[in-house]
mmCIF file of C-alpha atoms in Angstrom:
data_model
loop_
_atom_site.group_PDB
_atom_site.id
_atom_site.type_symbol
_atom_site.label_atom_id
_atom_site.label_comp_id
_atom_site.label_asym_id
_atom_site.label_seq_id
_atom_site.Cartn_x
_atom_site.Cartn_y
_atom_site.Cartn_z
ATOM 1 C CA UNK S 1 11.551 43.951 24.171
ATOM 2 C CA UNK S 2 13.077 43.183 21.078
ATOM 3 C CA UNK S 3 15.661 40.753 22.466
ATOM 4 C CA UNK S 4 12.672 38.720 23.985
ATOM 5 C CA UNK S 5 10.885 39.285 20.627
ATOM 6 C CA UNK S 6 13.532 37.615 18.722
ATOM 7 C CA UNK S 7 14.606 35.037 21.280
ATOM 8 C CA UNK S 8 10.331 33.990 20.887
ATOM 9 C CA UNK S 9 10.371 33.591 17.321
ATOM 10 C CA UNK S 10 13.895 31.811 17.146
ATOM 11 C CA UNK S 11 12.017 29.355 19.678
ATOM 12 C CA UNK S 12 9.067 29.381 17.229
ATOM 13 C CA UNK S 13 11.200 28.618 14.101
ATOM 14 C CA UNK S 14 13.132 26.275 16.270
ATOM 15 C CA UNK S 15 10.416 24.115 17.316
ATOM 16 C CA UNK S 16 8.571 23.704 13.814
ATOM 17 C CA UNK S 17 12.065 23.159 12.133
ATOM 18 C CA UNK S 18 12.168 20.002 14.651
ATOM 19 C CA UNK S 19 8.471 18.895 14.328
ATOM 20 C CA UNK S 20 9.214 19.159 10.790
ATOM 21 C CA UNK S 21 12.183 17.490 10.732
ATOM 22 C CA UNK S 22 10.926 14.500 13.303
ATOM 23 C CA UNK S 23 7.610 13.812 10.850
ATOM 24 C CA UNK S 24 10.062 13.670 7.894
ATOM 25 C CA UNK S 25 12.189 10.749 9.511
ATOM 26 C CA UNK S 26 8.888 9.324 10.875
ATOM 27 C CA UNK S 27 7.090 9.228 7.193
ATOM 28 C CA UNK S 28 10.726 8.083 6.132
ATOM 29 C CA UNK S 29 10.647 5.044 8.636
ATOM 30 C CA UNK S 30 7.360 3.871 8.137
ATOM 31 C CA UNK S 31 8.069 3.988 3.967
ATOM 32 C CA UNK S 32 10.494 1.043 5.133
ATOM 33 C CA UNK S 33 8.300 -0.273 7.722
ATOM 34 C CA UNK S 34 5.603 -3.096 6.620
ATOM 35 C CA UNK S 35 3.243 -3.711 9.643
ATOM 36 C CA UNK S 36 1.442 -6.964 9.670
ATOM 37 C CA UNK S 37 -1.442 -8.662 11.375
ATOM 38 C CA UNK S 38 -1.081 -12.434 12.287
ATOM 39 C CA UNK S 39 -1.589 -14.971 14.326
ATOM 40 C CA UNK S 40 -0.428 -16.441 16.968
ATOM 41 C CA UNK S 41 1.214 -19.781 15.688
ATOM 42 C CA UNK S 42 2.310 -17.648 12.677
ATOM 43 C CA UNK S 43 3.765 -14.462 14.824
ATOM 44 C CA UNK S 44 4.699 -16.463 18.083
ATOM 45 C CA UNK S 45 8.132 -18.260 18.995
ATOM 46 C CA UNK S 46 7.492 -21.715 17.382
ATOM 47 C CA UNK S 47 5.872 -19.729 14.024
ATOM 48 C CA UNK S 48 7.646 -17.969 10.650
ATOM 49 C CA UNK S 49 7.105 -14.515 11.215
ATOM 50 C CA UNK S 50 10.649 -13.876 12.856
ATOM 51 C CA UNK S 51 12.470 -16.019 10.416
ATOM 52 C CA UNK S 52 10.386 -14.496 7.546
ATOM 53 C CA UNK S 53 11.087 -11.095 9.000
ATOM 54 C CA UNK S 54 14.698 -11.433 9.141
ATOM 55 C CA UNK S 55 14.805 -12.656 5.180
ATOM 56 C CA UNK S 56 12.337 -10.019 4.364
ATOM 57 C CA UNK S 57 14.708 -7.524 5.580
ATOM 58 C CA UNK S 58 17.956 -9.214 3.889
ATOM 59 C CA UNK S 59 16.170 -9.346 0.799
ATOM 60 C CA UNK S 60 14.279 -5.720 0.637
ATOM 61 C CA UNK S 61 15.329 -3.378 3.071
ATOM 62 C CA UNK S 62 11.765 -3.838 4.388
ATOM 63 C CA UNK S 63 10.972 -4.105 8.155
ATOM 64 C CA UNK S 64 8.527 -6.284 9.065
ATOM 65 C CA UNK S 65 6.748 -5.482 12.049
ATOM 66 C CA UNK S 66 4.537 -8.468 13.104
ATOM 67 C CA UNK S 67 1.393 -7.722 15.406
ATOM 68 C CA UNK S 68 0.236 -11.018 16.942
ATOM 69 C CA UNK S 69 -3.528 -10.543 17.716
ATOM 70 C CA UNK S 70 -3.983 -14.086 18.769
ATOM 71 C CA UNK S 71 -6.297 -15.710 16.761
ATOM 72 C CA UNK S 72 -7.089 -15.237 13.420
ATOM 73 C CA UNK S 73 -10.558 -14.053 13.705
ATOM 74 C CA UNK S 74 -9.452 -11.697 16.084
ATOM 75 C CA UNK S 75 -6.814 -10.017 13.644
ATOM 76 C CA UNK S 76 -9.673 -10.501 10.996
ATOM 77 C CA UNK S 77 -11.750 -8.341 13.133
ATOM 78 C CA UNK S 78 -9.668 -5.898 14.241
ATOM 79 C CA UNK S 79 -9.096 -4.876 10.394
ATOM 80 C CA UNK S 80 -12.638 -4.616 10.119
ATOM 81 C CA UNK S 81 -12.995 -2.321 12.645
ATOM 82 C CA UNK S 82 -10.189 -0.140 11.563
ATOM 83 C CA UNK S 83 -11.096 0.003 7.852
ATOM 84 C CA UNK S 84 -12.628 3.765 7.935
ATOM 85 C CA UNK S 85 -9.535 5.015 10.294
ATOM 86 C CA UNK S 86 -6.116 6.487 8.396
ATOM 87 C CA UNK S 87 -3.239 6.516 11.035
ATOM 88 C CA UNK S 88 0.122 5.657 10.018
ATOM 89 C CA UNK S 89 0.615 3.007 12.356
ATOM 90 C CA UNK S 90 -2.294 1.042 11.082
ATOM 91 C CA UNK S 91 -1.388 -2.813 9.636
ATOM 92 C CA UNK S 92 -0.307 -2.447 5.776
ATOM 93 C CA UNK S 93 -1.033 -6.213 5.684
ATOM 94 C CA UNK S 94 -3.155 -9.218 7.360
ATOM 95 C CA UNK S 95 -1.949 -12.753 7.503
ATOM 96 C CA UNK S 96 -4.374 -15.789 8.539
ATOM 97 C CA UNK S 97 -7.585 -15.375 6.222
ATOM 98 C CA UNK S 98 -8.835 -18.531 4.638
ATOM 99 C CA UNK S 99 -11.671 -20.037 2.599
ATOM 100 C CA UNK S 100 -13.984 -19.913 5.754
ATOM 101 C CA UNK S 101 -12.955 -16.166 6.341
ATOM 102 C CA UNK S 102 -12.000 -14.838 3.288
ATOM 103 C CA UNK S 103 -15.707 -13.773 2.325
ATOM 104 C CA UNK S 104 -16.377 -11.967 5.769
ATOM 105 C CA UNK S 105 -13.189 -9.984 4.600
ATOM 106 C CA UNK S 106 -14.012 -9.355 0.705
ATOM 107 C CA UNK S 107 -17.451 -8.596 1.687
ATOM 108 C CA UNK S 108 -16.497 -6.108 4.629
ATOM 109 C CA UNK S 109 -14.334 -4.071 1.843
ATOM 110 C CA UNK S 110 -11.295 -3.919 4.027
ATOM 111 C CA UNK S 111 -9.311 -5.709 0.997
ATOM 112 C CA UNK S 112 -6.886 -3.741 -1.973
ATOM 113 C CA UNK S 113 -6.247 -6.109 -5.099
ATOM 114 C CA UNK S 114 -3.021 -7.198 -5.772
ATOM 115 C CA UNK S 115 -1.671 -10.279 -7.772
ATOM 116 C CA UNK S 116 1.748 -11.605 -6.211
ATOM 117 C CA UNK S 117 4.529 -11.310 -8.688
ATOM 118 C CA UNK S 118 4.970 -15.338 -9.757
ATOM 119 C CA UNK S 119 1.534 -16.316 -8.283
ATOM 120 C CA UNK S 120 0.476 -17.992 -11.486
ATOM 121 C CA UNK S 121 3.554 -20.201 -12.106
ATOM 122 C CA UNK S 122 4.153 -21.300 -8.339
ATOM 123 C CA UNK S 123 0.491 -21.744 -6.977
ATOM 124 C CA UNK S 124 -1.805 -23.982 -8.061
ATOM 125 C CA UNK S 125 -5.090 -22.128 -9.664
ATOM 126 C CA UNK S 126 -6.915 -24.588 -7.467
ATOM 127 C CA UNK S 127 -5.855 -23.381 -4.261
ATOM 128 C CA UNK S 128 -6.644 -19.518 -5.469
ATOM 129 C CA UNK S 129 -10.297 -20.304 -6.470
ATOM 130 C CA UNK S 130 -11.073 -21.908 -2.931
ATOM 131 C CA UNK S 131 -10.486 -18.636 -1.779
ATOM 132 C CA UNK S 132 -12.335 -17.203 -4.088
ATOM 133 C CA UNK S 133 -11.789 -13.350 -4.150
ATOM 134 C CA UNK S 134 -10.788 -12.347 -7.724
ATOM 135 C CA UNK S 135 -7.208 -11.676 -6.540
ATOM 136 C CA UNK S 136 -7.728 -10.550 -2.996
ATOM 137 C CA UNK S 137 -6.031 -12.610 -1.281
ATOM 138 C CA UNK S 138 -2.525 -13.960 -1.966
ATOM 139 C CA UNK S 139 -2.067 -18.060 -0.900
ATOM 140 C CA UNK S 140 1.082 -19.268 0.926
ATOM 141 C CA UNK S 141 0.129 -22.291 2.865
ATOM 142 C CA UNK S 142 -2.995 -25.058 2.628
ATOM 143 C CA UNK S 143 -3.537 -28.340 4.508
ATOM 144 C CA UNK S 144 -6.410 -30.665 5.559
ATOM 145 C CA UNK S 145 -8.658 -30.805 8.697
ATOM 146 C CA UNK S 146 -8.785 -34.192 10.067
ATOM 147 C CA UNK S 147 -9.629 -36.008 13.156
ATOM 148 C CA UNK S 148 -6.359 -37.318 15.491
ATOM 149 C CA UNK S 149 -6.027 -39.681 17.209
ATOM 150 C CA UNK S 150 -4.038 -40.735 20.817
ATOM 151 C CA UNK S 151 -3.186 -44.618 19.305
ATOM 152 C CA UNK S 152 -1.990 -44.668 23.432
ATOM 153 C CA UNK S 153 -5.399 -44.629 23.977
ATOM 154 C CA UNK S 154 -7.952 -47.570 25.142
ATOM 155 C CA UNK S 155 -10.447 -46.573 22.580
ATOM 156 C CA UNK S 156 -11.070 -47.707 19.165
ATOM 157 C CA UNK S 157 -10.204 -45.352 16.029
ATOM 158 C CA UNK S 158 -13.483 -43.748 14.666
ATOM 159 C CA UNK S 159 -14.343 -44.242 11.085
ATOM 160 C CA UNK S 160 -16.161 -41.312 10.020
ATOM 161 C CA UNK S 161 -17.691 -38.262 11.622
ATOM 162 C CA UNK S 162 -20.915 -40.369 12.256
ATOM 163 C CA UNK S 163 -18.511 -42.534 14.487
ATOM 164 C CA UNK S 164 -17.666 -39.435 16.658
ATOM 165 C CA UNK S 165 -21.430 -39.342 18.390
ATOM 166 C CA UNK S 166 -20.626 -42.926 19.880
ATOM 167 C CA UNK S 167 -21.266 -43.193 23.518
ATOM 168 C CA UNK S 168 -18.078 -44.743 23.645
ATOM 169 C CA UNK S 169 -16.037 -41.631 23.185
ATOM 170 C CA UNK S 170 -17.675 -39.827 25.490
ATOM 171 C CA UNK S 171 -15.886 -36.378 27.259
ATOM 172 C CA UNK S 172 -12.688 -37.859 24.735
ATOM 173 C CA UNK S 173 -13.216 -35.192 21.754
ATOM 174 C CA UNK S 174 -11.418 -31.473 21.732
ATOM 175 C CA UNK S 175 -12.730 -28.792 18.878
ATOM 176 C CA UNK S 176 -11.581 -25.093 19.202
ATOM 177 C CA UNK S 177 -14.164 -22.631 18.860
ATOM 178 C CA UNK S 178 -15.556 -21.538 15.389
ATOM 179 C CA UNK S 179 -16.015 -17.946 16.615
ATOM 180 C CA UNK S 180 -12.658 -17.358 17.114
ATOM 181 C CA UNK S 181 -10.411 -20.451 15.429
ATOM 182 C CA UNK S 182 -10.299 -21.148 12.141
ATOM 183 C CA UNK S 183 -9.842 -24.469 12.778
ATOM 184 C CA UNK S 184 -12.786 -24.999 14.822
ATOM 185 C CA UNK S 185 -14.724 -22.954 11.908
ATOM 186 C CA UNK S 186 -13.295 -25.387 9.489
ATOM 187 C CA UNK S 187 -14.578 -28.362 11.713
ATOM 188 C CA UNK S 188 -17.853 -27.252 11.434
ATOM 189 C CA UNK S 189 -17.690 -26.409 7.487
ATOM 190 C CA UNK S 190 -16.383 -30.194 7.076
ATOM 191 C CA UNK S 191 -19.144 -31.021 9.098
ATOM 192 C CA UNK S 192 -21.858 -29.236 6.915
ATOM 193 C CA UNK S 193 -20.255 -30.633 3.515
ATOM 194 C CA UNK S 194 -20.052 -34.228 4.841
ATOM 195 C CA UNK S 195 -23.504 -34.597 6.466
ATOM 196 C CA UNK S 196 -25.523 -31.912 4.748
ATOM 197 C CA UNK S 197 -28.981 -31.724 6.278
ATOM 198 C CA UNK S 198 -28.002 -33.891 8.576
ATOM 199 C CA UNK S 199 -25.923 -31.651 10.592
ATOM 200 C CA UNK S 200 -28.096 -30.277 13.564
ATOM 201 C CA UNK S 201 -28.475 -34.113 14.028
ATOM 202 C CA UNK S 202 -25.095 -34.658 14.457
ATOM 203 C CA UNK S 203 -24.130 -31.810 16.552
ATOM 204 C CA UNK S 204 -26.903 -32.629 19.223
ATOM 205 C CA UNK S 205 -25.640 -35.862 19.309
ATOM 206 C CA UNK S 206 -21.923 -34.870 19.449
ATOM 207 C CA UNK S 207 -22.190 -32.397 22.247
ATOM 208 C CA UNK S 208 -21.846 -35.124 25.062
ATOM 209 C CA UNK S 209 -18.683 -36.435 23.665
ATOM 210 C CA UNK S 210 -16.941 -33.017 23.336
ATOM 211 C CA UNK S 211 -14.544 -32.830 26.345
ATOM 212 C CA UNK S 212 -13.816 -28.706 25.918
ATOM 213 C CA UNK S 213 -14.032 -25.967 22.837
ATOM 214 C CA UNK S 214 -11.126 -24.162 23.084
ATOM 215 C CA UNK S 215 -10.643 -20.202 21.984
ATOM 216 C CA UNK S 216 -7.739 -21.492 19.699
ATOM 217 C CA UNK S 217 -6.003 -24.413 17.764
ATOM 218 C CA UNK S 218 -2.979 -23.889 19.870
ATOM 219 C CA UNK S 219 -4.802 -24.821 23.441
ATOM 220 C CA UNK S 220 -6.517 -27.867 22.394
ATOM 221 C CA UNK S 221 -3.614 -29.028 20.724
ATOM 222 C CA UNK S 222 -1.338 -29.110 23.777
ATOM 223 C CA UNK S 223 -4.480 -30.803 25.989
ATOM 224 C CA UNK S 224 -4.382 -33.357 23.772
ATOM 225 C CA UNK S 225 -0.767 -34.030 23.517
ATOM 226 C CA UNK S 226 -1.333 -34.027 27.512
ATOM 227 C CA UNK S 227 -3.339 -36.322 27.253
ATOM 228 C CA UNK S 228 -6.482 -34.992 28.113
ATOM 229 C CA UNK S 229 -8.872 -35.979 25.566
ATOM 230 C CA UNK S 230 -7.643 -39.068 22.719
ATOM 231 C CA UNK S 231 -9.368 -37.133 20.006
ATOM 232 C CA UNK S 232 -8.842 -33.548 18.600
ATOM 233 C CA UNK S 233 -9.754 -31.068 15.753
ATOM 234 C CA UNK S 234 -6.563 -30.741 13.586
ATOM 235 C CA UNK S 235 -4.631 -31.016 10.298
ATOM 236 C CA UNK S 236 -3.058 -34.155 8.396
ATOM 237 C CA UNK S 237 0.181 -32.856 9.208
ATOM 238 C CA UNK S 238 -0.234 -32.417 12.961
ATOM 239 C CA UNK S 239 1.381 -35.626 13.682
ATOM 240 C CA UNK S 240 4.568 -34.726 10.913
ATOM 241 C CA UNK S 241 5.925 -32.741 14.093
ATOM 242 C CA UNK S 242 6.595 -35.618 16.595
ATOM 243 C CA UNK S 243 7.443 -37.661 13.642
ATOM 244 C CA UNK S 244 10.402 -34.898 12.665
ATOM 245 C CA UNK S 245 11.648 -34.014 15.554
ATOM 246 C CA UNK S 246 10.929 -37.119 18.460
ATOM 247 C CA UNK S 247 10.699 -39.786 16.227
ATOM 248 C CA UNK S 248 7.122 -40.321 17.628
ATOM 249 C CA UNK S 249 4.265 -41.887 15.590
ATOM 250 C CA UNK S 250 1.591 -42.122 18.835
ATOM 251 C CA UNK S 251 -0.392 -39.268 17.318
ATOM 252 C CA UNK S 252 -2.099 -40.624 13.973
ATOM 253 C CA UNK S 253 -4.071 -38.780 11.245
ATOM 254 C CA UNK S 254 -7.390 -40.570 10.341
ATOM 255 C CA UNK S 255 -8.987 -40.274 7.081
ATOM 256 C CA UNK S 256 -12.273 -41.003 6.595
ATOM 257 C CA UNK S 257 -13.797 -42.222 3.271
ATOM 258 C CA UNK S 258 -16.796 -39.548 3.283
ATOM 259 C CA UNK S 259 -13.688 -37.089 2.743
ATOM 260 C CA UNK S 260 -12.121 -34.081 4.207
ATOM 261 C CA UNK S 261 -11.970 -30.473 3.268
ATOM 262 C CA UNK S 262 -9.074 -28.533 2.937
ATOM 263 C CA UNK S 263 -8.087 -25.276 4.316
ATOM 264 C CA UNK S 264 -6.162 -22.962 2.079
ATOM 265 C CA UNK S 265 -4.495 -20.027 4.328
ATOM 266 C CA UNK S 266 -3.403 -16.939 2.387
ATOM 267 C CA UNK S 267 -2.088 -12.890 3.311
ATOM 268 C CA UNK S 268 -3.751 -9.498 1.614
ATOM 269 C CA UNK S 269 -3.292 -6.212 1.416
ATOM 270 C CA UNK S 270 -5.425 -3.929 3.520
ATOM 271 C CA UNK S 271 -7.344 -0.928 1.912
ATOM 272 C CA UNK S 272 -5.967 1.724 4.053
ATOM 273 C CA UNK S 273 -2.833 0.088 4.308
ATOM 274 C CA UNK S 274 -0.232 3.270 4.716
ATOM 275 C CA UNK S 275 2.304 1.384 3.135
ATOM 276 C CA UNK S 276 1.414 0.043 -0.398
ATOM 277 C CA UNK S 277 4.621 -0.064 -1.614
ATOM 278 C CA UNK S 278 5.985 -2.291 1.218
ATOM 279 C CA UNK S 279 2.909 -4.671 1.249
ATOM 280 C CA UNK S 280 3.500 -5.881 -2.282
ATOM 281 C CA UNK S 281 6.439 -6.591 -1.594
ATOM 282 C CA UNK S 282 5.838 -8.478 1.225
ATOM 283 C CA UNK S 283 3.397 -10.647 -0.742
ATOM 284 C CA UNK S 284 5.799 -11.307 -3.386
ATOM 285 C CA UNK S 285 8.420 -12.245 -0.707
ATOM 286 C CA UNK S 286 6.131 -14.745 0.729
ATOM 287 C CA UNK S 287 5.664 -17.492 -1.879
ATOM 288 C CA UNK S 288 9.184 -17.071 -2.929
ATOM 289 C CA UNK S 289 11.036 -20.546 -2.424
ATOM 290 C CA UNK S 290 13.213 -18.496 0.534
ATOM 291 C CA UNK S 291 10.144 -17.776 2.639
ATOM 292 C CA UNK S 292 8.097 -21.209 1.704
ATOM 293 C CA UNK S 293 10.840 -23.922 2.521
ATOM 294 C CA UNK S 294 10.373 -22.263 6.257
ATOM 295 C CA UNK S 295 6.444 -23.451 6.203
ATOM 296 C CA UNK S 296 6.760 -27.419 6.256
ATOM 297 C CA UNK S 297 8.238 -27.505 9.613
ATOM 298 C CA UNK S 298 6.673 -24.136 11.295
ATOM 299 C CA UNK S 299 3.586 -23.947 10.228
ATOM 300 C CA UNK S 300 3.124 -27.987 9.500
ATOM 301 C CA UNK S 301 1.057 -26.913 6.335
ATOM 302 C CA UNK S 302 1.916 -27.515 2.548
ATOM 303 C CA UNK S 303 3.853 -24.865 1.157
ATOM 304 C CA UNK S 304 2.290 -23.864 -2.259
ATOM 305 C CA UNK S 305 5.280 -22.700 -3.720
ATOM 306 C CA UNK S 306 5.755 -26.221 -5.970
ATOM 307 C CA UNK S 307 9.605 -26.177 -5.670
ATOM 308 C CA UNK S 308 9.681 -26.640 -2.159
ATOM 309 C CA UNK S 309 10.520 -30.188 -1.405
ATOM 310 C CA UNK S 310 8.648 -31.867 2.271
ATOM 311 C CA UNK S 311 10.804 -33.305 4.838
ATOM 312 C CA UNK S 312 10.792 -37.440 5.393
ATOM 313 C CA UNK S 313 8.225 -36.677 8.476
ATOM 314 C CA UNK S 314 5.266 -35.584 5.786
ATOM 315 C CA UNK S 315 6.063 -38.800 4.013
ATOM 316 C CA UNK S 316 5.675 -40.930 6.689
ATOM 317 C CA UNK S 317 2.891 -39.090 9.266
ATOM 318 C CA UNK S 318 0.780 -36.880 6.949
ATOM 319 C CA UNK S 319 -1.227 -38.934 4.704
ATOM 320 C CA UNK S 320 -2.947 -37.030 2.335
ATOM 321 C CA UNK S 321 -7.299 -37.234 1.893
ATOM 322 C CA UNK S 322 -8.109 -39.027 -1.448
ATOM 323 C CA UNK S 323 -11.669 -37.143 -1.375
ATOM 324 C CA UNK S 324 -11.798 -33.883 -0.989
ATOM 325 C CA UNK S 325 -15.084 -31.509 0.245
ATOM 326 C CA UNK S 326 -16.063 -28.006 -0.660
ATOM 327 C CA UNK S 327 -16.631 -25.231 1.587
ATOM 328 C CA UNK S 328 -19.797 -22.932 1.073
ATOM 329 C CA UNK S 329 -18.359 -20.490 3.405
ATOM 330 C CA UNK S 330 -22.006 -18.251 3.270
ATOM 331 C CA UNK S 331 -23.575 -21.595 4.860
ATOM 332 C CA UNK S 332 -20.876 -21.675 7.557
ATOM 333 C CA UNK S 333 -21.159 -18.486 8.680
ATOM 334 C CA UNK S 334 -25.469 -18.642 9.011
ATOM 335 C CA UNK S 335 -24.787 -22.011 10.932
ATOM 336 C CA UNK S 336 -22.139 -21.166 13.646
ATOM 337 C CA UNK S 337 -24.096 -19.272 15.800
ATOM 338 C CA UNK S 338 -27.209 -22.099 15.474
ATOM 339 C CA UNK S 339 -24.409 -24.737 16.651
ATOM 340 C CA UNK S 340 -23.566 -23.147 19.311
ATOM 341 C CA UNK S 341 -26.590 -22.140 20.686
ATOM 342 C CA UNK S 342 -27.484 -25.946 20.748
ATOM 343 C CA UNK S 343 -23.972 -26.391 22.691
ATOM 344 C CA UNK S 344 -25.490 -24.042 24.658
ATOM 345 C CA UNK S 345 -28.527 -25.540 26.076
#
């Protein structure tokens, strides 16, 4: 009886010396571990997160553990719906807010403050108060929505936005979704500053000329380098990447004298982030010269660290808006659902 007695409690000891020892080199890994949530043209094959990852850990000793939730609205709400929750393996960081988003996030309390070492000399105060979250959010790329155009095409180049309700470009315009892109959420904010009041008007008159909505930037980019449609929701740069790497000019920005708005792109901390430590780190990483010169020509967005220099292909294919719009990202957010309804009918 007392063999079996002893031979229990050596099993006893045995196990919680193990369980014990296994959470102390799990709490250890995940000290090193920064967990992320992105995008998917930021976390996928073409994006930074690999290359950033790979620096990050040269540079730190920090692993960064990228979770690609698809779009950015879709990482943006899985945060939110993981705010009150304290696992360990819960994101320490989310990458893809912007100055359409960044209120939804500031005003959901899913955000910890934290000013990027350097953030004051390298980025431009301008591009911090267009997000507009005393400190929330840390900047690392901005660019400008604009209209492309197929110059392949047998269709003449629109002028403004008004241009767009033609009859003439019928079924020949592709916009992502503002319920799930941030691009297509930035179309309709441009829309909104442009036209002001007049923006129900234009959207009724719009809808028979827009060929799809796609869920993301991604899909409606490759339809229209297909071919599909000669028109698309995108960014000045967008053409920069045939430019660069083809030597193709087909694709062509247009900028439109009413003006553009720009879209400033930035990473935060998350409130219950396990890993503090790791996150701030991460953020300082990320506007560091080492981590920006990868943006120009992965992202195809301006870098806002202001050392970086752009490759030839910005120069020549990514002209930059001489007016620029402002976002009133409470106004967005009451009119998505209204546009889409009318889509709807």
């Amino acid at each position: 009886m007392k063999k079996h007695l002893s031979l229990f409690i050596f099993l006893v000891l045995s196990f919680c010396f193990f369980a014990c020892s296994n959470k102390a080199n799990k709490d250890s890994l995940r000290k090193k571990t920064v967990i992320a949530y992105a995008y998917d043209s930021f976390a996928g094959e073409w994006g930074p997160g690999e290359k950033i990852a790979e620096r990050f850990k040269e540079k730190t000793g920090y692993t960064l553990e990228l979770v690609n939730c698809g779009k950015a609205m879709q990482a943006l709400n899985k945060a939110i719906l993981e705010k009150d929750n304290t696992e360990d393996n819960l994101a320490d960081i989310i990458i893809g807010l912007d100055n359409s988003t960044a209120r939804i996030a500031q005003e959901a309390n899913i955000l910890f403050p934290y000013i990027a070492q350097n953030a004051d000399s390298i980025i431009d105060r301008n591009l911090q108060n267009e997000l507009n979250t005393q400190d929330l959010i840390t900047p690392y790329d901005y660019g400008y929505f604009a209209i492309i155009y197929d110059t392949q095409s047998n269709i003449p180049e629109p002028q403004s936005l008004e241009d767009l309700t033609k009859e003439i470009y019928k079924k020949k315009i592709i916009l992502m979704d503002p319920r799930t892109s941030t691009p297509g959420l930035g179309f309709v904010a441009w829309t909104l500053s442009a036209l002001g009041s007049q923006y129900k008007d234009f959207w009724q008159k719009l809808k028979p000329n827009i060929l799809t909505m796609t869920s993301g930037w991604s899909e409606g980019w490759g339809m229209f380098t297909k071919g599909e449609a000669p028109l698309v929701i995108s960014y000045t740069t967008s053409p920069a990447y045939n430019a660069e790497y083809e030597d193709d000019y087909r694709f062509k920005t247009l900028l439109f004298e009413q003006g553009h708005i720009c879209q400033v792109e930035g990473a935060a901390i998350l409130k219950n982030a396990p890993n503090k430590d790791g996150a701030k780190a991460f953020l300082d990483f990320l506007i560091t010269e080492d981590t920006q010169n990868l943006i120009p020509l992965t992202q195809w967005m301006y870098p806002v660290n202001k050392n970086v220099e752009l490759p030839q292909s910005y120069k020549k294919a990514a002209p930059i808006p001489q007016k620029m719009l402002s976002i009133d990202s409470e106004k967005v957010d009451s009119s998505v659902e209204e546009i889409i309804s009318l889509l709807d009918k």
